[in-house]
Amino acid sequence: HIPCLPSFLQECILSGIMSVNGKKVLHMDRNSYYGGESASITPLEDLYKRFNLPGTPPESMGRGRDWNVDLIPKFLMANGQLVKMLLYTEVTRYLDFKVIEGSFVYKGGKIYKVPSTEAEALASSLMGLFEKRRFRKFLVYVANFDENDPKTFEGVDPKKTTMRDVYKKFDLGQDVIDFTGHALALYRTDDYLDQPCQETINRIKLYSESLARYGKSPYLYPLYGLGELPQGFAR
């Protein structure tokens, strides 16, 4: 099951998995470029044609070939399932990746960098000193959490205890809750607070493990746009 991926990329991933398992695969594409709905349009002139924009790109935008515009932009978690699939199918031979320099949150009219190291966390004004200590305990709990080992639950039932109650357990304030839910677990709404905590804990764990791989941020991005992914699988 490959969630939240456009259909053509799904097909390319499946074909890559079949290919490394000895199957022969025929690729047919309806467009003159790779990716279908998840394509990266280049040059910029092609983007203008695709969306029937009048005229041509202004000279101030530079060379059209320097642009790769993703139709469905998204980052890859460095320790996520898609990256694991890329390694398993050896598609990484055809791709160059860039580590995103950093991620930021907007709060109270200001922009803050999401801490990516312990030093950054200690210096960040996103949390007060005592909050940072409690947050650190929470992160240690998340790092040790294993849904298959009840000894790591510490009195929490991952399938029944809500995330709101987990935050209460560690005495985390509203600012930290907002930061954790939206910048680490990457939820768009607060609905997750009253749902079983297992999914959220695993999301935060994935964020932390992805961050640990490269240090600057947990996010990877194909150097020439997401259209490189289906192209790599097709190759």
Coordinates of N, CA and C in Angstrom, one line a residue:
H1 N 0.9 -1.2 0.0 CA 0.0 0.0 0.0 C 0.9 1.2 0.0
I2 N 0.7 2.1 -1.0 CA 1.6 3.3 -1.1 C 0.6 4.5 -1.0
P3 N 0.4 5.1 0.1 CA -0.6 6.2 0.3 C -0.1 7.5 -0.3
C4 N -1.1 8.3 -0.7 CA -0.9 9.7 -1.0 C 0.1 10.0 -2.2
L5 N 0.2 9.0 -3.1 CA 1.1 9.2 -4.3 C 0.2 9.2 -5.5
P6 N 0.5 10.2 -6.5 CA -0.3 10.2 -7.7 C -0.1 8.8 -8.5
S7 N -1.2 8.5 -9.2 CA -1.3 7.2 -9.8 C 0.0 6.8 -10.7
F8 N 0.5 7.7 -11.4 CA 1.6 7.3 -12.3 C 2.8 7.0 -11.5
L9 N 3.1 7.7 -10.5 CA 4.3 7.4 -9.6 C 4.1 6.0 -8.9
Q10 N 2.8 5.8 -8.5 CA 2.5 4.4 -7.9 C 2.9 3.3 -8.9
E11 N 2.5 3.5 -10.2 CA 2.8 2.5 -11.2 C 4.3 2.3 -11.4
C12 N 5.0 3.5 -11.4 CA 6.4 3.4 -11.6 C 7.1 2.7 -10.4
I13 N 6.7 2.9 -9.2 CA 7.2 2.2 -8.0 C 7.0 0.7 -8.1
L14 N 5.7 0.4 -8.5 CA 5.4 -1.1 -8.6 C 6.2 -1.7 -9.7
S15 N 6.4 -1.0 -10.8 CA 7.2 -1.6 -11.9 C 8.7 -1.7 -11.5
G16 N 9.2 -0.8 -10.6 CA 10.6 -0.9 -10.2 C 10.7 -2.1 -9.3
I17 N 9.7 -2.3 -8.4 CA 9.8 -3.5 -7.5 C 9.7 -4.8 -8.3
M18 N 8.8 -4.8 -9.3 CA 8.7 -6.0 -10.1 C 10.0 -6.3 -10.9
S19 N 10.6 -5.2 -11.3 CA 11.8 -5.3 -12.2 C 13.0 -5.9 -11.4
V20 N 13.2 -5.4 -10.1 CA 14.3 -6.0 -9.3 C 14.0 -7.4 -8.9
N21 N 12.8 -7.8 -9.0 CA 12.4 -9.2 -8.7 C 12.3 -10.1 -10.0
G22 N 12.9 -9.6 -11.1 CA 13.1 -10.4 -12.3 C 12.0 -10.4 -13.3
K23 N 11.0 -9.4 -13.1 CA 9.9 -9.3 -14.1 C 10.3 -8.4 -15.2
K24 N 9.7 -8.6 -16.4 CA 9.9 -7.6 -17.5 C 8.7 -6.7 -17.5
V25 N 9.0 -5.4 -17.6 CA 7.9 -4.4 -17.5 C 8.0 -3.5 -18.8
L26 N 6.8 -3.2 -19.3 CA 6.7 -2.2 -20.4 C 6.1 -0.9 -19.9
H27 N 6.8 0.2 -20.1 CA 6.4 1.5 -19.7 C 5.7 2.2 -20.9
M28 N 4.5 2.8 -20.7 CA 3.9 3.6 -21.7 C 3.4 4.9 -21.0
D29 N 3.7 6.0 -21.6 CA 3.4 7.3 -21.0 C 2.6 8.1 -22.0
R30 N 1.5 8.7 -21.4 CA 0.6 9.5 -22.3 C 1.2 10.9 -22.6
N31 N 2.2 11.3 -21.9 CA 2.8 12.7 -22.1 C 4.2 12.6 -22.7
S32 N 4.8 13.7 -23.1 CA 6.1 13.8 -23.6 C 7.1 13.9 -22.5
Y33 N 6.7 13.9 -21.2 CA 7.5 14.0 -20.0 C 7.1 12.9 -19.0
Y34 N 8.0 12.7 -18.1 CA 7.7 11.7 -17.0 C 6.9 12.3 -15.9
G35 N 6.1 11.4 -15.3 CA 5.5 11.8 -14.0 C 4.0 11.9 -14.0
G36 N 3.3 12.1 -15.1 CA 1.9 12.3 -15.1 C 1.5 13.5 -14.2
E37 N 0.6 13.2 -13.2 CA 0.1 14.2 -12.3 C 1.2 14.8 -11.4
S38 N 2.3 14.0 -11.2 CA 3.3 14.4 -10.3 C 4.6 14.9 -11.0
A39 N 4.4 15.4 -12.2 CA 5.6 15.8 -13.1 C 6.2 17.1 -12.5
S40 N 7.5 17.3 -12.9 CA 8.1 18.6 -12.7 C 8.2 19.2 -14.1
I41 N 7.6 20.3 -14.3 CA 7.6 20.9 -15.7 C 8.8 21.8 -15.9
T42 N 9.6 21.5 -17.0 CA 10.7 22.3 -17.4 C 10.8 22.2 -18.9
P43 N 11.2 23.2 -19.6 CA 11.6 24.5 -19.1 C 10.3 25.3 -18.7
L44 N 10.5 26.6 -18.3 CA 9.5 27.4 -17.8 C 8.4 27.7 -18.9
E45 N 8.9 27.7 -20.2 CA 8.0 27.9 -21.3 C 6.9 26.8 -21.4
D46 N 7.3 25.6 -21.0 CA 6.3 24.5 -21.1 C 5.3 24.7 -20.0
L47 N 5.7 25.3 -18.9 CA 4.7 25.6 -17.8 C 3.6 26.6 -18.3
Y48 N 4.1 27.6 -19.0 CA 3.2 28.6 -19.6 C 2.2 27.9 -20.5
K49 N 2.7 27.0 -21.4 CA 1.9 26.3 -22.3 C 0.9 25.4 -21.6
R50 N 1.3 24.7 -20.6 CA 0.4 23.8 -19.9 C -0.8 24.5 -19.3
F51 N -0.6 25.7 -18.8 CA -1.7 26.4 -18.1 C -2.2 27.6 -18.9
N52 N -1.9 27.5 -20.2 CA -2.4 28.5 -21.2 C -2.2 29.9 -20.8
L53 N -1.0 30.2 -20.2 CA -0.7 31.6 -19.8 C -0.2 32.4 -21.0
P54 N -0.7 33.6 -21.1 CA -0.4 34.5 -22.3 C 1.1 34.8 -22.3
G55 N 1.7 35.0 -23.5 CA 3.0 35.5 -23.6 C 4.1 34.4 -23.2
T56 N 5.3 34.9 -22.9 CA 6.4 34.1 -22.5 C 6.9 34.5 -21.1
P57 N 7.7 33.7 -20.4 CA 8.2 34.1 -19.1 C 9.1 35.4 -19.3
P58 N 9.0 36.3 -18.4 CA 9.8 37.5 -18.5 C 11.3 37.2 -18.3
E59 N 12.1 38.1 -18.9 CA 13.6 37.8 -18.8 C 14.1 37.8 -17.4
S60 N 13.4 38.6 -16.5 CA 13.9 38.6 -15.1 C 13.8 37.3 -14.4
M61 N 13.1 36.3 -15.0 CA 13.1 35.0 -14.4 C 14.2 34.1 -14.9
G62 N 15.1 34.6 -15.7 CA 16.3 33.9 -16.1 C 16.0 32.8 -17.2
R63 N 16.9 31.9 -17.3 CA 16.7 30.8 -18.3 C 15.6 29.8 -17.9
G64 N 14.8 29.5 -18.9 CA 13.7 28.6 -18.7 C 14.1 27.2 -18.2
R65 N 15.3 26.8 -18.6 CA 15.9 25.5 -18.2 C 16.3 25.4 -16.8
D66 N 16.4 26.5 -16.1 CA 16.8 26.6 -14.7 C 15.7 26.3 -13.8
W67 N 14.5 26.2 -14.4 CA 13.3 26.0 -13.5 C 12.7 24.6 -13.6
N68 N 12.4 24.0 -12.5 CA 11.6 22.7 -12.4 C 10.5 23.0 -11.5
V69 N 9.3 23.1 -12.0 CA 8.1 23.4 -11.2 C 7.3 22.2 -11.0
D70 N 7.2 21.7 -9.7 CA 6.5 20.5 -9.4 C 5.0 20.8 -9.4
L71 N 4.2 19.9 -10.1 CA 2.8 20.1 -10.1 C 2.2 19.7 -8.7
I72 N 2.8 18.8 -8.0 CA 2.4 18.4 -6.7 C 3.6 18.4 -5.8
P73 N 4.0 19.6 -5.3 CA 5.2 19.7 -4.5 C 5.1 19.0 -3.2
K74 N 6.2 18.3 -2.8 CA 6.3 17.7 -1.5 C 7.7 17.2 -1.2
F75 N 8.1 17.1 0.1 CA 9.4 16.7 0.4 C 9.4 15.2 0.8
L76 N 10.5 14.6 0.8 CA 10.7 13.2 1.2 C 11.3 13.1 2.6
M77 N 10.7 12.3 3.5 CA 11.3 12.0 4.8 C 12.5 11.2 4.6
A78 N 13.7 11.6 5.1 CA 14.9 10.9 4.9 C 14.9 9.4 5.3
N79 N 14.1 9.1 6.3 CA 14.0 7.7 6.8 C 12.6 7.1 6.5
G80 N 11.9 7.7 5.5 CA 10.6 7.2 5.2 C 10.5 6.0 4.2
Q81 N 9.3 5.5 4.0 CA 9.1 4.4 3.2 C 9.6 4.6 1.8
L82 N 9.3 5.8 1.2 CA 9.7 6.0 -0.2 C 11.2 5.9 -0.4
V83 N 11.9 6.5 0.5 CA 13.4 6.5 0.4 C 13.9 5.1 0.5
K84 N 13.2 4.3 1.4 CA 13.6 2.9 1.6 C 13.4 2.1 0.3
M85 N 12.3 2.4 -0.4 CA 11.9 1.8 -1.7 C 13.0 2.2 -2.8
L86 N 13.4 3.5 -2.7 CA 14.4 4.0 -3.7 C 15.7 3.2 -3.5
L87 N 16.1 2.9 -2.3 CA 17.3 2.2 -2.0 C 17.1 0.7 -2.4
Y88 N 16.0 0.1 -2.1 CA 15.7 -1.3 -2.4 C 15.7 -1.6 -3.9
T89 N 15.1 -0.6 -4.7 CA 15.1 -0.8 -6.1 C 16.3 -0.3 -6.8
E90 N 17.2 0.3 -6.1 CA 18.5 0.9 -6.6 C 18.2 2.1 -7.6
V91 N 17.0 2.7 -7.4 CA 16.7 3.9 -8.2 C 17.6 5.1 -7.9
T92 N 18.2 5.0 -6.7 CA 19.1 6.1 -6.2 C 20.3 6.3 -7.2
R93 N 20.6 5.3 -8.0 CA 21.7 5.4 -9.0 C 21.4 6.5 -10.0
Y94 N 20.1 6.8 -10.2 CA 19.7 7.7 -11.3 C 19.3 9.1 -10.7
L95 N 19.4 9.3 -9.4 CA 18.9 10.5 -8.8 C 20.0 11.2 -8.0
D96 N 19.9 12.5 -7.9 CA 20.7 13.3 -7.0 C 19.8 14.0 -6.1
F97 N 20.1 14.0 -4.8 CA 19.2 14.5 -3.8 C 19.9 15.7 -3.1
K98 N 19.1 16.6 -2.6 CA 19.5 17.7 -1.8 C 18.8 17.7 -0.4
V99 N 19.6 17.9 0.6 CA 19.0 18.0 1.9 C 18.5 19.4 2.1
I100 N 17.2 19.6 2.5 CA 16.6 20.9 2.7 C 17.4 21.6 3.8
E101 N 17.7 22.8 3.6 CA 18.6 23.6 4.5 C 18.0 23.7 5.9
G102 N 16.7 23.8 6.0 CA 16.0 24.0 7.3 C 14.5 24.1 7.1
S103 N 13.8 23.9 8.2 CA 12.3 24.2 8.1 C 12.0 25.2 9.2
F104 N 10.9 25.9 8.9 CA 10.6 27.1 9.8 C 9.1 27.1 10.1
V105 N 8.7 27.7 11.3 CA 7.4 27.8 11.7 C 7.0 29.3 11.9
Y106 N 5.8 29.7 11.6 CA 5.3 31.0 11.8 C 4.5 31.1 13.1
K107 N 4.9 31.9 14.0 CA 4.2 31.9 15.3 C 4.2 33.4 15.8
G108 N 3.0 33.9 16.2 CA 2.9 35.2 16.8 C 3.6 36.3 16.0
G109 N 3.4 36.2 14.7 CA 3.9 37.3 13.8 C 5.4 37.1 13.5
K110 N 6.1 36.1 14.0 CA 7.5 35.9 13.7 C 7.8 34.5 13.1
I111 N 8.9 34.4 12.4 CA 9.3 33.1 11.8 C 10.5 32.6 12.7
Y112 N 10.3 31.3 13.0 CA 11.3 30.6 13.8 C 11.8 29.4 13.1
K113 N 13.1 29.1 13.2 CA 13.7 27.9 12.6 C 13.3 26.7 13.6
V114 N 12.9 25.6 13.0 CA 12.6 24.4 13.7 C 14.0 23.8 14.1
P115 N 14.3 23.7 15.4 CA 15.6 23.2 15.9 C 15.9 21.8 15.3
S116 N 17.2 21.7 14.8 CA 17.6 20.5 14.2 C 18.8 19.8 14.9
T117 N 19.3 20.5 16.0 CA 20.3 19.9 16.8 C 20.0 20.3 18.3
E118 N 20.6 19.6 19.2 CA 20.4 19.9 20.6 C 20.8 21.3 20.9
A119 N 21.9 21.8 20.3 CA 22.3 23.2 20.6 C 21.3 24.2 20.1
E120 N 20.7 23.9 18.9 CA 19.7 24.8 18.4 C 18.4 24.8 19.3
A121 N 18.1 23.6 19.8 CA 16.9 23.5 20.7 C 17.1 24.3 21.9
L122 N 18.3 24.3 22.5 CA 18.6 25.0 23.7 C 18.6 26.5 23.5
A123 N 19.0 26.9 22.3 CA 19.0 28.3 21.9 C 17.7 28.9 21.4
S124 N 16.8 28.0 21.0 CA 15.6 28.4 20.4 C 14.6 29.1 21.4
S125 N 14.0 30.2 20.9 CA 13.0 30.9 21.7 C 11.6 30.4 21.5
L126 N 11.5 29.2 20.8 CA 10.2 28.6 20.7 C 9.6 28.1 22.0
M127 N 10.6 27.8 22.9 CA 10.2 27.2 24.2 C 11.0 27.8 25.3
G128 N 10.5 27.9 26.5 CA 11.2 28.3 27.7 C 12.1 27.2 28.2
L129 N 13.0 27.6 29.2 CA 14.0 26.7 29.7 C 13.4 25.4 30.2
F130 N 12.4 25.5 31.1 CA 11.8 24.4 31.8 C 11.0 23.6 30.8
E131 N 10.4 24.2 29.8 CA 9.6 23.5 28.7 C 10.6 22.7 27.9
K132 N 11.8 23.2 27.7 CA 12.8 22.4 26.9 C 13.2 21.1 27.6
R133 N 13.3 21.2 29.0 CA 13.6 20.0 29.7 C 12.5 18.9 29.6
R134 N 11.3 19.4 29.8 CA 10.1 18.5 29.7 C 10.0 17.9 28.3
F135 N 10.2 18.8 27.3 CA 10.2 18.4 25.9 C 11.2 17.3 25.6
R136 N 12.4 17.5 26.2 CA 13.5 16.5 25.9 C 13.1 15.2 26.5
K137 N 12.5 15.1 27.7 CA 12.0 13.9 28.3 C 11.0 13.2 27.3
F138 N 10.1 14.0 26.8 CA 9.1 13.5 25.8 C 9.8 12.9 24.6
L139 N 10.8 13.6 24.1 CA 11.5 13.1 22.9 C 12.2 11.8 23.2
V140 N 12.8 11.6 24.4 CA 13.4 10.4 24.8 C 12.4 9.3 24.8
Y141 N 11.2 9.6 25.4 CA 10.1 8.6 25.4 C 9.8 8.1 24.0
V142 N 9.6 9.1 23.1 CA 9.3 8.8 21.7 C 10.3 7.9 21.0
A143 N 11.6 8.3 21.3 CA 12.7 7.5 20.7 C 12.7 6.1 21.1
N144 N 12.4 5.8 22.4 CA 12.4 4.5 22.9 C 11.1 3.7 22.7
F145 N 10.1 4.4 22.2 CA 8.7 3.8 22.0 C 8.8 2.8 20.9
D146 N 8.3 1.6 21.2 CA 8.2 0.5 20.3 C 6.8 -0.1 20.4
E147 N 6.0 0.0 19.4 CA 4.6 -0.4 19.5 C 4.5 -1.9 19.7
N148 N 5.6 -2.7 19.5 CA 5.6 -4.1 19.7 C 6.2 -4.5 21.1
D149 N 6.5 -3.5 21.9 CA 7.1 -3.8 23.2 C 6.4 -3.0 24.3
P150 N 5.5 -3.6 25.0 CA 4.7 -2.9 26.0 C 5.5 -2.3 27.1
K151 N 6.8 -2.8 27.3 CA 7.7 -2.2 28.3 C 8.0 -0.7 28.0
T152 N 7.9 -0.3 26.8 CA 8.2 1.0 26.4 C 7.0 2.0 26.5
F153 N 5.9 1.5 26.9 CA 4.7 2.3 26.9 C 4.6 3.3 28.1
E154 N 5.2 2.9 29.2 CA 5.2 3.7 30.4 C 3.7 4.1 30.8
G155 N 2.8 3.1 30.8 CA 1.5 3.4 31.3 C 0.5 3.9 30.2
V156 N 1.0 4.1 29.0 CA 0.2 4.6 27.9 C -0.3 3.4 27.1
D157 N -1.5 3.4 26.7 CA -2.1 2.4 25.8 C -2.1 3.1 24.4
P158 N -1.2 2.7 23.5 CA -1.1 3.4 22.2 C -2.3 3.4 21.4
K159 N -3.2 2.4 21.6 CA -4.4 2.3 20.8 C -5.6 2.9 21.5
K160 N -5.5 3.4 22.7 CA -6.6 4.0 23.4 C -6.3 5.4 24.0
T161 N -5.1 5.5 24.6 CA -4.7 6.8 25.2 C -4.6 7.9 24.1
T162 N -5.3 9.0 24.3 CA -5.3 10.1 23.3 C -3.9 10.8 23.4
M163 N -3.6 11.5 22.3 CA -2.3 12.3 22.3 C -2.4 13.5 23.3
R164 N -3.6 14.0 23.5 CA -3.8 15.0 24.5 C -3.4 14.6 25.9
D165 N -3.7 13.3 26.2 CA -3.3 12.8 27.5 C -1.8 12.5 27.6
V166 N -1.2 12.2 26.5 CA 0.2 12.0 26.5 C 0.9 13.3 26.8
Y167 N 0.5 14.4 26.1 CA 1.0 15.7 26.4 C 0.9 16.1 27.9
K168 N -0.3 15.7 28.5 CA -0.5 16.0 29.9 C 0.5 15.2 30.7
K169 N 0.8 14.0 30.4 CA 1.7 13.1 31.1 C 3.0 13.8 31.2
F170 N 3.5 14.5 30.2 CA 4.8 15.1 30.2 C 4.7 16.6 30.6
D171 N 3.5 17.0 30.9 CA 3.3 18.4 31.3 C 3.8 19.4 30.3
L172 N 3.4 19.2 29.0 CA 3.8 20.1 28.0 C 2.8 21.2 27.8
G173 N 3.3 22.4 27.6 CA 2.4 23.6 27.4 C 1.8 23.7 26.0
Q174 N 0.9 24.6 25.8 CA 0.3 24.8 24.5 C 1.2 25.1 23.4
D175 N 2.2 26.0 23.7 CA 3.2 26.3 22.6 C 3.9 25.1 22.1
V176 N 4.4 24.2 23.1 CA 5.1 23.0 22.7 C 4.2 22.0 22.0
I177 N 2.9 22.0 22.4 CA 2.0 21.1 21.7 C 1.7 21.5 20.3
D178 N 1.6 22.8 20.1 CA 1.4 23.3 18.7 C 2.6 23.0 17.9
F179 N 3.8 23.3 18.4 CA 5.0 23.0 17.7 C 5.2 21.5 17.3
T180 N 4.9 20.7 18.3 CA 5.1 19.2 18.1 C 4.1 18.7 17.1
G181 N 2.8 19.1 17.2 CA 1.8 18.5 16.4 C 1.9 19.0 14.9
H182 N 2.3 20.2 14.7 CA 2.3 20.8 13.4 C 3.7 20.8 12.7
A183 N 4.7 21.0 13.5 CA 6.1 21.1 12.9 C 6.8 19.7 12.8
L184 N 6.5 18.8 13.8 CA 7.1 17.5 13.8 C 6.2 16.4 13.3
A185 N 5.0 16.3 13.9 CA 4.0 15.3 13.4 C 3.4 15.7 12.1
L186 N 3.5 17.0 11.8 CA 3.0 17.5 10.5 C 1.5 17.3 10.2
Y187 N 0.7 17.5 11.3 CA -0.7 17.6 11.2 C -1.2 19.0 10.8
R188 N -2.2 19.0 9.9 CA -2.7 20.3 9.5 C -3.8 20.9 10.5
T189 N -4.4 20.0 11.2 CA -5.4 20.4 12.2 C -5.1 19.8 13.6
D190 N -5.9 20.2 14.6 CA -5.7 19.6 15.9 C -6.6 18.4 16.2
D191 N -7.2 17.9 15.2 CA -8.1 16.7 15.4 C -7.4 15.5 16.0
Y192 N -6.1 15.4 15.7 CA -5.3 14.3 16.2 C -5.2 14.2 17.7
L193 N -5.4 15.3 18.4 CA -5.3 15.4 19.8 C -6.2 14.4 20.6
D194 N -7.4 14.2 20.0 CA -8.3 13.3 20.7 C -8.4 11.9 20.0
Q195 N -7.4 11.6 19.3 CA -7.3 10.3 18.7 C -6.2 9.5 19.4
P196 N -6.2 8.1 19.2 CA -5.2 7.3 19.9 C -3.8 7.8 19.4
C197 N -2.9 7.7 20.4 CA -1.6 8.4 20.2 C -0.6 7.7 19.4
Q198 N -0.8 6.4 19.0 CA 0.2 5.6 18.3 C 0.6 6.2 17.0
E199 N -0.3 6.7 16.2 CA 0.1 7.3 14.9 C 0.9 8.5 15.1
T200 N 0.5 9.4 16.0 CA 1.3 10.6 16.3 C 2.7 10.3 16.8
I201 N 2.8 9.4 17.7 CA 4.1 9.1 18.2 C 5.0 8.5 17.1
N202 N 4.5 7.7 16.3 CA 5.3 7.1 15.2 C 5.7 8.2 14.2
R203 N 4.8 9.2 14.0 CA 5.1 10.3 13.1 C 6.3 11.1 13.6
I204 N 6.3 11.4 14.9 CA 7.3 12.2 15.6 C 8.6 11.4 15.5
K205 N 8.5 10.1 15.8 CA 9.7 9.2 15.7 C 10.3 9.2 14.3
L206 N 9.4 9.2 13.3 CA 9.9 9.2 11.9 C 10.7 10.5 11.6
Y207 N 10.1 11.6 12.1 CA 10.7 12.9 12.0 C 12.1 12.9 12.6
S208 N 12.2 12.4 13.9 CA 13.5 12.4 14.6 C 14.5 11.5 13.9
E209 N 14.1 10.3 13.5 CA 15.0 9.4 12.8 C 15.5 10.0 11.5
S210 N 14.6 10.7 10.8 CA 15.0 11.3 9.5 C 15.9 12.4 9.7
L211 N 15.7 13.2 10.8 CA 16.6 14.3 11.1 C 18.0 13.8 11.5
A212 N 18.0 12.6 12.1 CA 19.3 12.1 12.6 C 20.2 11.6 11.4
R213 N 19.6 11.3 10.3 CA 20.4 10.8 9.1 C 21.3 11.9 8.5
Y214 N 20.8 13.1 8.4 CA 21.6 14.1 7.7 C 21.9 15.4 8.5
G215 N 21.2 15.6 9.6 CA 21.5 16.7 10.5 C 20.8 18.0 10.3
K216 N 20.8 18.5 9.1 CA 20.2 19.8 8.8 C 18.7 19.8 8.9
S217 N 18.1 18.9 8.3 CA 16.6 18.8 8.4 C 16.3 17.3 8.0
P218 N 15.0 16.9 8.3 CA 14.6 15.5 8.0 C 14.2 15.3 6.5
Y219 N 14.3 16.4 5.7 CA 13.7 16.4 4.4 C 14.7 16.3 3.3
L220 N 14.4 15.4 2.3 CA 15.2 15.3 1.1 C 14.4 15.8 -0.1
Y221 N 15.1 16.2 -1.1 CA 14.4 16.6 -2.3 C 15.2 16.3 -3.6
P222 N 14.6 15.7 -4.6 CA 15.4 15.4 -5.8 C 15.9 16.7 -6.4
L223 N 17.1 16.8 -6.8 CA 17.8 18.0 -7.2 C 17.1 18.7 -8.4
Y224 N 16.5 17.8 -9.3 CA 15.8 18.4 -10.5 C 14.3 18.2 -10.4
G225 N 13.8 18.2 -9.2 CA 12.3 18.1 -9.1 C 11.8 16.7 -8.9
L226 N 10.5 16.6 -8.4 CA 9.9 15.3 -8.1 C 9.7 14.5 -9.4
G227 N 9.7 15.1 -10.6 CA 9.5 14.3 -11.8 C 10.7 13.4 -12.0
E228 N 11.8 13.6 -11.3 CA 12.9 12.6 -11.3 C 12.6 11.3 -10.8
L229 N 11.6 11.2 -9.8 CA 11.3 9.9 -9.2 C 10.7 8.9 -10.2
P230 N 9.6 9.3 -10.9 CA 9.1 8.3 -11.8 C 10.0 8.0 -13.0
Q231 N 10.8 9.0 -13.3 CA 11.9 8.8 -14.4 C 12.9 7.8 -13.9
G232 N 13.3 7.9 -12.7 CA 14.3 7.0 -12.1 C 13.7 5.5 -12.1
F233 N 12.5 5.4 -11.6 CA 11.8 4.1 -11.6 C 11.7 3.5 -13.0
A234 N 11.4 4.4 -14.0 CA 11.2 3.9 -15.4 C 12.5 3.4 -15.9
R235 N 13.6 4.1 -15.6 CA 14.9 3.6 -16.0 C 15.2 2.2 -15.5

